Amino acid sequence: MMIDGYALNHRLDDAIQLFEKMPVRDTVSWNSMIKGCLNGGDLITAKKLFDEMPGRNVVSWTTMVNGYLQFGKIEVAERLFFEMPVKDVAAWNSMIYGYLKSGRVDEAVNLFRKMPSRNVISWTSMIDGLDYNGRNDEALIFYKKMVGFGVKLSSNTVSCVLRACANVMALHLGVQTHCQVVKLGFSFDEFICTSLLTFYANCKQMENACKVFNEKLHGNVVIWTALLTGYGLNHKHESALMVFGDMIRMAVLPNQSSFTSALNSCSGLEALDKGKEIHAVSVKLGLGSDVFVGNSLIVMYTVCGSINDAVAAFSNIGEKNVVSWNSIIVGSAKHGQGKLVLTLFSRMIRDEVDPDEISFTGLLSACSHSGMLQKARCFFEYISRYKSTAIKLQHYVCMVDVLSRCGKLEEAEELIKNMKVKPNSIVWLALLSACRMHSNLGVAERAAKSILDLEPNCSAAYVLLSNIYASAGKWSNVSRMRVRMKQAGIVKQLGCSWVTLRGVRHEFVCADRSHPLSEKIYQKLDWLGGKLKEFGYVPDESFALHDVEDEQKQEMLLYHSERLAVAFGLVTTAEGSTITVMKNLRACGDCHSAIKLIAKIVGREIIVRDSTRFHHFRNGMCSCGDYW
């Protein structure tokens, strides 16, 4: 007992001294000492004792096999296992577990089939290991065989089965397993309760998840977090945040996962104010510098348009990981902070954090949004030459985007043709999007054809090509494109802009008069129209994509959805505060010019996030430098 006590308290030297002083050592004492050495991280001493042990039994051999597996020495463990003179079921289970943990699934399956006898741990290890290695369907087949053999289920088995059902959304089998849970009396087991919540959430059955949760008053943060995460997974972010609030009121202290899920829901709702509240709670609970909470804060602030707060959250993280660096690099790139991204990347390298494919995607994206063509070429060359295994489709998309924005359309087209991976429609769309900016109809038509060959019902290709024809005044081609879209049943996505104010989302479409404050909104737009003329603003009618009179074109531009959203922000928020507008499509070029001047006229920062990036308008300027 003393040897076990010393080993458990990490006093390995004392345990060895006591062992050596023992006048008589039986098998139990030898096994305890070997196990103590392994638990203390001393594999060499454990092996020495095992070799010196006079009368090894099956426990001695199994302990040593487990020790080698614990230290990742799978081949040595395997050799020792097959040398064992006698193997009990525990020894077989250990080797199967080791194979599964190291990804050698087929060997585990073969060994399982050779077992002379199996117990519930054998079956559970196979089910859990197959699911862990992504072979979820096979895991469920093993479960059905286990039931067929009449093996009594343990609570651990049920948890593993429910996880596998959740991963493949096997609703029917999961419900049957839930019935087994009730029959076996496992309903109030906290691990099973968590597994049931995750299973029903993955299967889009939140009503059933709530029923499981409400069967008992829980004080376990893991169960609360499972419900919170389930709501977020099903895009029911308001409900997720209500659960988080209930946790606080019920004095259930959130953990890192709770904060991560709650902040993800804030990102889904673009609810900056709520995100700041949750940030404050995390600081009060001492998790403000936690890496997982910090990473979620970076994403939340980035998505909600507050890049400065995202940078501050990044700075406050104690031990940054690659996700932290990637989150701030990708976020800064979306906000057009090209120089900041380069600085962050340099710091990342100095801190000896290895960049991955996401890091390079963020880096190339920043080059694209900031017009840094030469730097993009250097980075892309670096990935191609030194990171050949890491170059991915998204890197090609970014490079095509950089070249296209800089007017190198033919070079971008050639790059696509010579890609080492098969191009998809997204690569060609990056090229097509830039063709309008550079008025290159020939490349646009070829890019559109390539997209439609890959994806015949791609509405974006039809709309972009139609818009390019409209900008060029080729109205017959525009009509032809619209007829083709109608015949194919393709509907153009309606442009929509919105502002989230005190947790409520206010949406607008072009010339929208449905909002209760429409009268004030249009009065503000009319007033701004007058002021814009004083500042020399002239509408760019090429962005009015209809064959109508000039006066009608100007009126259409005046009431675009992003302008309505900006006007709403002006009439509902305090003087001097920042207005944040979100849009589902690319920002209109004419609106971009107008909002720059509006920001100067009203003396406010206006942030507009379109489908590509964030634009920060201040004092007549935009963060994108008109490069978008």
XYZ file of C-alpha atoms in Angstrom:
628
model
C 0.000 0.000 0.000
C 2.818 2.421 0.823
C 4.397 1.829 -2.601
C 1.076 2.641 -4.271
C 0.698 5.728 -2.089
C 4.168 7.056 -2.914
C 3.636 6.427 -6.641
C 0.231 8.107 -6.658
C 1.755 11.183 -5.015
C 4.610 11.330 -7.552
C 7.214 10.289 -4.927
C 8.749 7.657 -7.180
C 12.207 7.720 -5.538
C 10.649 7.017 -2.129
C 8.614 4.165 -3.619
C 11.746 2.584 -5.161
C 13.711 2.922 -1.890
C 10.898 1.285 0.074
C 10.621 -1.488 -2.536
C 14.352 -2.204 -2.327
C 14.189 -2.435 1.505
C 11.379 -5.007 1.436
C 12.620 -8.324 2.867
C 10.082 -10.269 0.836
C 8.592 -9.091 -2.458
C 5.558 -10.845 -3.795
C 4.014 -10.544 -7.275
C 1.662 -7.785 -6.123
C 4.530 -5.589 -4.909
C 6.486 -6.092 -8.174
C 3.385 -5.222 -10.229
C 2.666 -2.167 -8.066
C 6.231 -0.911 -8.505
C 6.178 -1.433 -12.282
C 2.837 0.349 -12.570
C 4.080 3.169 -10.328
C 7.121 3.721 -12.552
C 4.957 3.815 -15.680
C 2.521 6.259 -14.093
C 5.485 8.380 -13.046
C 6.801 8.487 -16.607
C 9.820 6.230 -16.008
C 9.576 3.574 -18.723
C 13.262 2.554 -18.422
C 12.994 1.633 -14.731
C 9.679 -0.141 -15.339
C 11.273 -2.288 -18.076
C 14.281 -3.039 -15.851
C 11.976 -4.207 -13.051
C 9.892 -6.269 -15.468
C 13.026 -8.001 -16.807
C 14.241 -8.736 -13.230
C 10.849 -9.906 -11.955
C 11.102 -13.592 -10.966
C 7.508 -14.747 -11.258
C 5.591 -12.709 -13.800
C 1.879 -13.246 -14.077
C -0.635 -12.076 -16.682
C -1.085 -8.765 -14.795
C 2.680 -8.077 -15.065
C 2.666 -8.668 -18.812
C -0.514 -6.638 -19.359
C 0.821 -3.758 -17.239
C 3.968 -3.623 -19.362
C 2.001 -3.816 -22.629
C -0.127 -0.913 -21.412
C 3.044 0.960 -20.482
C 4.508 0.694 -23.976
C 1.171 1.759 -25.460
C 1.061 4.702 -23.050
C 4.444 5.862 -24.383
C 3.382 5.364 -28.025
C 5.653 2.363 -28.594
C 3.028 0.317 -30.421
C 5.462 -2.102 -32.116
C 7.205 -2.998 -28.839
C 3.834 -3.480 -27.125
C 2.675 -5.643 -30.011
C 5.799 -7.845 -29.787
C 5.420 -8.229 -26.032
C 1.713 -9.050 -26.377
C 2.398 -11.940 -28.754
C 5.176 -13.222 -26.429
C 2.776 -13.469 -23.488
C 2.516 -17.099 -22.316
C -1.053 -16.587 -21.088
C -3.434 -13.852 -22.203
C -6.586 -12.941 -20.345
C -9.370 -10.767 -21.758
C -7.823 -7.632 -20.206
C -4.601 -8.191 -22.197
C -6.539 -8.587 -25.446
C -8.553 -5.444 -24.649
C -5.371 -3.447 -23.999
C -3.850 -4.365 -27.349
C -7.081 -3.642 -29.224
C -7.318 -0.252 -27.523
C -3.690 0.490 -28.443
C -4.274 -0.362 -32.108
C -7.390 1.835 -32.254
C -5.724 4.753 -30.480
C -2.852 4.708 -32.988
C -5.204 4.502 -35.992
C -4.408 0.866 -36.866
C -8.084 -0.004 -37.133
C -7.898 -3.061 -39.383
C -5.392 -4.726 -37.047
C -7.716 -4.013 -34.114
C -10.638 -5.582 -35.983
C -8.570 -8.687 -36.845
C -7.384 -9.052 -33.246
C -10.947 -8.649 -31.966
C -12.088 -11.482 -34.226
C -9.326 -13.765 -32.859
C -10.249 -13.184 -29.203
C -11.192 -16.435 -27.473
C -13.662 -14.565 -25.247
C -14.954 -11.009 -25.130
C -16.538 -8.834 -22.469
C -18.434 -5.547 -22.541
C -15.118 -3.618 -22.491
C -13.987 -5.421 -25.671
C -17.135 -4.435 -27.544
C -17.170 -0.897 -26.159
C -13.517 -0.362 -27.151
C -14.305 -1.412 -30.721
C -17.403 0.796 -30.961
C -15.599 3.822 -29.498
C -12.405 3.230 -31.512
C -14.187 2.824 -34.841
C -16.180 5.996 -34.204
C -13.003 7.851 -33.138
C -11.330 6.867 -36.404
C -14.253 8.040 -38.553
C -15.679 4.588 -39.260
C -18.989 5.437 -37.634
C -21.169 3.058 -39.636
C -18.943 0.122 -38.704
C -19.141 1.184 -35.062
C -22.925 0.914 -35.204
C -22.707 -2.494 -36.917
C -20.559 -3.712 -34.007
C -23.153 -2.329 -31.591
C -25.932 -4.298 -33.297
C -23.794 -7.460 -33.142
C -23.121 -6.826 -29.468
C -26.850 -6.589 -28.732
C -27.425 -9.713 -30.833
C -24.926 -11.652 -28.698
C -26.813 -10.584 -25.576
C -23.896 -8.656 -24.033
C -25.168 -6.435 -21.215
C -24.599 -2.752 -22.011
C -22.643 -0.493 -19.690
C -23.208 3.253 -19.345
C -19.921 3.799 -21.212
C -21.140 1.624 -24.110
C -24.343 3.628 -24.402
C -22.426 6.948 -24.426
C -20.147 5.659 -27.218
C -23.112 4.415 -29.271
C -24.964 7.723 -28.904
C -21.854 9.613 -30.050
C -21.631 7.413 -33.136
C -25.358 7.893 -33.840
C -24.872 11.663 -33.491
C -21.951 11.660 -35.946
C -23.921 9.898 -38.705
C -27.335 11.302 -37.648
C -28.722 7.778 -37.178
C -31.953 8.993 -35.611
C -33.861 5.688 -35.517
C -31.032 3.713 -33.879
C -30.323 6.565 -31.472
C -33.956 6.634 -30.338
C -33.837 2.855 -29.812
C -30.692 3.340 -27.727
C -32.485 6.041 -25.716
C -35.149 3.429 -24.918
C -32.380 1.113 -23.700
C -31.106 3.954 -21.505
C -34.495 4.170 -19.799
C -34.794 0.383 -19.377
C -31.305 0.096 -17.866
C -31.902 2.997 -15.456
C -29.180 5.218 -16.971
C -31.480 8.215 -17.549
C -29.860 10.378 -14.874
C -26.271 9.448 -15.677
C -24.630 12.799 -16.490
C -22.407 11.447 -19.282
C -25.339 9.715 -20.966
C -27.511 12.799 -20.552
C -24.824 14.857 -22.315
C -24.537 12.248 -25.087
C -28.329 12.238 -25.586
C -28.414 16.029 -25.825
C -25.613 16.011 -28.418
C -27.294 13.190 -30.360
C -30.678 14.921 -30.602
C -29.045 18.281 -31.422
C -27.006 16.744 -34.264
C -30.180 15.126 -35.608
C -31.990 18.527 -35.574
C -34.342 17.306 -32.812
C -33.987 20.184 -30.352
C -37.444 19.585 -28.888
C -36.354 16.102 -27.815
C -33.039 17.489 -26.568
C -34.980 19.881 -24.331
C -37.121 17.026 -23.019
C -33.972 15.143 -22.007
C -32.608 18.260 -20.326
C -35.859 19.005 -18.483
C -36.192 15.511 -17.015
C -33.977 16.589 -14.132
C -32.770 19.847 -12.598
C -29.097 19.846 -13.561
C -26.228 21.588 -11.865
C -23.620 20.089 -14.190
C -22.044 22.665 -16.482
C -21.287 20.007 -19.130
C -24.991 19.206 -19.561
C -25.933 22.899 -19.755
C -23.173 23.445 -22.309
C -24.407 20.508 -24.411
C -27.855 22.149 -24.631
C -26.349 25.562 -25.345
C -24.108 24.105 -28.076
C -27.026 22.140 -29.538
C -29.076 25.289 -30.031
C -26.123 26.988 -31.710
C -25.578 23.970 -33.970
C -29.202 24.280 -35.104
C -28.865 28.056 -35.726
C -31.225 28.826 -32.830
C -28.853 31.408 -31.448
C -31.421 33.388 -29.470
C -32.356 30.216 -27.570
C -28.676 29.424 -27.034
C -28.099 32.809 -25.412
C -31.206 32.337 -23.256
C -29.710 29.059 -21.989
C -26.445 30.879 -21.210
C -28.384 33.494 -19.264
C -30.267 30.770 -17.374
C -26.931 29.155 -16.447
C -25.794 32.362 -14.810
C -29.103 32.812 -12.959
C -28.994 29.195 -11.733
C -25.431 29.768 -10.431
C -24.012 27.184 -12.860
C -20.599 28.659 -13.646
C -19.858 28.506 -17.405
C -16.639 26.833 -18.516
C -14.513 27.514 -21.589
C -16.819 25.488 -23.847
C -19.870 27.367 -22.549
C -18.291 30.720 -23.406
C -17.121 29.454 -26.792
C -20.644 28.291 -27.734
C -22.286 31.473 -26.422
C -19.842 33.691 -28.320
C -20.374 31.627 -31.485
C -24.102 32.367 -31.160
C -23.304 36.071 -30.760
C -21.346 35.793 -34.020
C -24.309 34.081 -35.687
C -26.612 36.929 -34.606
C -23.971 39.635 -35.185
C -24.940 40.727 -31.669
C -21.984 42.893 -30.638
C -23.604 44.252 -27.459
C -24.455 40.753 -26.193
C -20.964 39.580 -27.094
C -19.457 42.357 -24.991
C -21.660 41.350 -22.045
C -20.465 37.749 -22.285
C -16.882 38.981 -22.630
C -17.327 40.878 -19.357
C -18.638 37.731 -17.620
C -15.622 35.735 -18.841
C -13.272 38.353 -17.363
C -15.111 38.258 -14.017
C -14.744 34.466 -13.900
C -11.027 34.660 -14.664
C -11.276 33.333 -18.239
C -10.532 36.588 -20.067
C -7.055 35.398 -21.060
C -8.054 31.780 -21.754
C -7.020 30.703 -25.244
C -10.336 29.038 -26.172
C -12.448 31.945 -24.946
C -10.010 34.411 -26.512
C -10.169 32.693 -29.905
C -13.969 32.887 -29.861
C -13.812 36.552 -28.866
C -11.557 37.298 -31.838
C -14.064 35.688 -34.215
C -17.061 37.361 -32.569
C -15.550 40.869 -32.682
C -14.336 40.329 -36.254
C -17.756 39.158 -37.482
C -19.506 42.027 -35.694
C -17.256 44.623 -37.344
C -15.093 45.592 -34.355
C -11.579 44.708 -35.512
C -9.898 46.856 -32.819
C -11.633 44.851 -30.087
C -10.598 41.655 -31.889
C -6.948 42.758 -31.796
C -7.297 43.624 -28.092
C -8.803 40.183 -27.365
C -5.912 38.563 -29.232
C -3.370 40.554 -27.199
C -4.993 39.464 -23.930
C -4.659 35.723 -24.647
C -2.058 34.227 -22.325
C -0.850 31.213 -24.331
C -1.698 31.747 -28.004
C -2.046 28.729 -30.302
C -2.128 28.507 -34.102
C -5.921 29.027 -34.039
C -5.403 32.351 -32.227
C -2.955 33.553 -34.874
C -5.117 32.315 -37.747
C -8.258 33.938 -36.320
C -6.681 37.387 -36.035
C -4.868 37.100 -39.398
C -8.020 36.022 -41.295
C -10.137 38.570 -39.406
C -7.736 41.438 -40.107
C -7.616 40.424 -43.783
C -11.422 40.660 -44.035
C -11.213 44.180 -42.606
C -8.631 45.215 -45.201
C -5.800 45.559 -42.657
C -3.071 44.334 -44.992
C -0.103 45.860 -43.157
C -1.375 44.551 -39.829
C -1.641 41.045 -41.298
C 1.979 41.161 -42.480
C 3.084 42.344 -39.037
C 1.103 39.590 -37.325
C 2.524 36.950 -39.651
C 6.078 38.131 -38.902
C 5.362 37.927 -35.164
C 3.894 34.461 -35.629
C 7.116 33.264 -37.269
C 9.270 34.952 -34.582
C 7.227 33.186 -31.896
C 8.023 29.882 -33.650
C 4.396 29.068 -34.410
C 4.269 27.050 -37.634
C 1.773 28.554 -40.129
C -0.713 26.171 -41.699
C -2.919 26.340 -44.792
C -5.370 28.691 -43.029
C -2.526 31.093 -42.148
C -1.474 31.298 -45.791
C -5.074 31.705 -46.943
C -5.426 34.710 -44.621
C -2.108 36.102 -45.800
C -3.017 35.841 -49.507
C -6.494 37.204 -48.800
C -4.932 40.266 -47.124
C -2.722 40.802 -50.169
C -5.806 40.590 -52.374
C -7.820 43.121 -50.357
C -4.888 45.529 -50.160
C -3.554 45.249 -53.719
C -0.171 43.809 -52.661
C 0.507 41.878 -55.847
C 4.261 41.383 -55.469
C 3.968 40.183 -51.880
C 1.203 37.792 -52.924
C 3.465 36.400 -55.671
C 6.244 35.826 -53.115
C 3.971 34.090 -50.620
C 2.340 31.952 -53.291
C 5.762 30.968 -54.630
C 6.825 30.066 -51.077
C 3.774 27.815 -50.595
C 4.282 26.236 -54.026
C 7.987 25.558 -53.583
C 8.458 24.839 -49.889
C 4.951 23.866 -48.818
C 4.003 21.711 -51.791
C 1.951 19.353 -49.631
C 0.021 22.298 -48.129
C -1.042 24.133 -51.296
C -4.815 23.935 -51.503
C -7.621 25.092 -53.737
C -8.293 28.115 -51.508
C -4.728 29.360 -52.088
C -5.335 29.316 -55.841
C -8.625 31.172 -55.323
C -6.803 33.896 -53.379
C -4.022 34.195 -55.953
C -6.494 34.375 -58.840
C -8.339 37.064 -56.891
C -5.127 39.082 -56.360
C -4.174 38.897 -60.035
C -7.696 39.666 -61.220
C -8.148 42.702 -58.978
C -4.797 44.057 -60.220
C -5.979 43.753 -63.823
C -3.857 40.703 -64.649
C -6.897 38.851 -65.983
C -5.121 36.813 -68.670
C -2.422 35.751 -66.169
C -5.127 34.745 -63.685
C -6.885 32.735 -66.398
C -3.624 31.000 -67.273
C -2.992 30.177 -63.601
C -6.392 28.473 -63.390
C -5.639 26.387 -66.471
C -2.296 25.249 -64.984
C -3.511 24.489 -61.458
C -2.189 21.321 -59.810
C -5.658 20.616 -58.449
C -8.913 20.530 -60.366
C -10.474 24.039 -60.477
C -13.992 24.497 -59.173
C -16.575 27.193 -59.832
C -15.284 29.388 -56.970
C -11.905 29.874 -58.693
C -13.585 30.941 -61.919
C -16.001 33.203 -60.014
C -13.029 35.070 -58.541
C -11.903 35.813 -62.105
C -15.400 36.659 -63.346
C -16.019 39.087 -60.462
C -13.029 41.208 -61.485
C -13.951 41.317 -65.179
C -16.581 43.989 -64.609
C -14.097 46.231 -62.802
C -11.693 45.991 -65.743
C -14.379 45.884 -68.491
C -12.980 42.700 -70.037
C -15.931 41.026 -71.727
C -13.901 38.316 -73.484
C -12.396 36.862 -70.305
C -15.775 37.252 -68.562
C -17.552 35.148 -71.171
C -14.900 32.415 -71.022
C -14.966 32.389 -67.201
C -18.774 32.234 -67.159
C -18.759 29.325 -69.619
C -16.288 27.413 -67.432
C -18.439 28.004 -64.350
C -21.644 26.898 -66.059
C -19.908 23.783 -67.418
C -19.072 22.861 -63.826
C -22.262 24.140 -62.210
C -25.069 24.709 -64.774
C -27.422 26.375 -62.279
C -24.904 28.785 -60.731
C -26.968 31.954 -60.291
C -23.855 34.048 -59.468
C -22.355 33.371 -62.920
C -25.542 34.436 -64.703
C -25.948 37.563 -62.569
C -22.316 38.657 -62.860
C -22.213 38.187 -66.624
C -25.566 39.949 -66.974
C -24.245 42.873 -64.908
C -21.106 43.076 -67.070
C -23.292 43.196 -70.190
C -25.441 45.898 -68.547
C -22.402 48.008 -67.647
C -21.264 47.742 -71.270
C -24.729 48.796 -72.499
C -25.343 45.438 -74.231
C -29.010 45.260 -73.254
C -29.907 42.540 -75.756
C -27.355 40.254 -74.087
C -28.782 41.176 -70.696
C -32.249 40.148 -71.898
C -30.869 36.888 -73.274
C -29.236 36.070 -69.919
C -32.465 36.805 -68.045
C -34.437 34.547 -70.392
C -31.934 31.722 -69.860
C -32.190 32.158 -66.099
C -35.980 32.056 -66.246
C -35.960 28.939 -68.427
C -33.571 27.205 -66.023
C -35.654 28.260 -63.023
C -32.754 30.258 -61.560
C -33.775 33.127 -59.289
C -31.422 36.017 -58.581
C -30.718 36.450 -54.886
C -32.403 39.589 -53.617
C -30.022 42.214 -52.271
C -30.636 42.832 -48.577
C -28.947 45.020 -45.951
C -29.555 45.087 -42.216
C -28.636 46.758 -38.955
C -28.775 44.978 -35.591
C -29.962 47.410 -32.928
C -30.412 46.347 -29.287
C -30.656 42.712 -30.319
C -33.253 43.306 -33.073
C -32.346 42.904 -36.746
C -33.804 45.571 -39.081
C -33.711 44.467 -42.732
C -34.065 46.523 -45.921
C -34.319 45.787 -49.634
C -34.074 48.285 -52.514
C -36.748 51.027 -52.314
C -38.186 49.343 -49.202
C -40.988 51.268 -47.455
C -42.201 48.534 -45.110
C -40.221 49.623 -42.047
C -42.184 51.536 -39.352
C -39.623 54.349 -39.543
C -39.735 54.585 -43.350
C -40.880 58.204 -43.349
C -37.928 59.323 -41.217
C -35.539 57.124 -43.212
C -36.572 58.641 -46.546
C -36.478 62.166 -45.098
C -32.915 61.514 -44.001
C -32.015 60.129 -47.444
C -33.500 63.194 -49.167
C -31.519 65.467 -46.839
C -28.349 63.448 -47.553
C -29.070 63.633 -51.290
C -28.945 67.420 -51.098
C -25.758 67.410 -49.061
C -24.111 64.940 -51.453
C -24.733 67.296 -54.380
C -23.075 70.114 -52.403
C -19.998 67.876 -52.038
C -19.924 67.285 -55.813
C -21.309 63.765 -55.813
C -22.466 62.555 -59.246
C -24.271 59.167 -59.402
C -22.488 56.456 -61.365
C -25.349 55.222 -63.554
C -23.408 52.164 -64.696
C -24.466 50.574 -61.392
C -28.169 51.014 -62.240
C -28.479 47.736 -64.092
C -31.743 48.394 -65.917
C -32.425 49.892 -69.360
C -34.365 52.936 -68.122
C -34.096 56.727 -68.325
C -31.231 58.474 -66.523
C -33.543 60.060 -63.946
C -34.980 56.679 -63.023
C -31.478 55.225 -62.756
C -30.463 57.929 -60.275
C -33.582 57.340 -58.187
C -32.925 53.585 -58.132
C -29.377 54.185 -56.863
C -30.571 56.593 -54.181
C -32.735 53.922 -52.512
C -30.381 50.928 -52.590
C -30.675 48.707 -49.508
C -27.337 49.735 -47.962
C -28.295 53.417 -48.122
C -31.638 52.699 -46.441
C -29.781 50.793 -43.705
C -27.304 53.664 -43.225
C -30.160 56.170 -43.000
C -31.925 53.956 -40.444
C -28.719 53.882 -38.381
C -28.471 57.664 -38.529
C -32.021 58.224 -37.232
C -31.916 55.582 -34.473
C -28.438 55.832 -32.908
C -26.638 58.471 -30.877
C -24.644 61.218 -32.545
C -21.024 60.223 -33.038
C -21.597 56.492 -32.583
C -20.480 53.933 -35.170
C -23.076 52.529 -37.580
C -22.561 48.918 -38.699
C -24.429 47.676 -41.783
C -24.372 44.116 -43.102
C -25.180 43.167 -46.705
C -25.671 39.732 -48.260
C -24.211 40.711 -51.682
C -21.265 42.758 -52.928
C -21.544 46.455 -52.092
C -22.709 48.662 -54.969
C -19.868 50.788 -56.366
C -22.006 53.921 -56.461
C -23.169 53.351 -52.864
C -19.514 52.912 -51.878
C -18.720 56.367 -53.257
C -21.800 57.886 -51.639
C -21.239 56.365 -48.184
C -17.671 57.713 -48.126
C -19.106 61.209 -48.408
C -21.998 60.470 -46.026
C -19.477 59.454 -43.338
C -17.788 62.828 -43.785
C -21.076 64.769 -43.830
C -22.392 63.241 -40.574
C -18.991 62.949 -38.856
C -19.404 59.261 -38.049
C -17.664 55.987 -38.772
C -19.834 53.767 -40.961
C -18.895 50.104 -41.292
C -20.379 48.102 -44.172
C -19.771 44.389 -44.457
C -20.622 42.935 -47.850
C -20.249 39.341 -49.051
C -16.495 39.784 -49.492
C -15.090 42.101 -46.833
C -15.589 44.941 -44.360
C -15.449 48.582 -45.423
C -14.668 51.158 -42.711
C -15.783 54.615 -43.877
C -14.321 57.621 -42.057
C -14.037 61.282 -43.049
C -14.604 60.675 -46.768
C -12.232 57.708 -46.962
C -12.653 53.922 -46.959
C -10.304 51.396 -45.372
C -10.166 49.521 -48.679
C -8.548 52.514 -50.367
C -11.139 52.086 -53.132
C -9.370 48.835 -53.965
C -12.151 46.263 -53.950
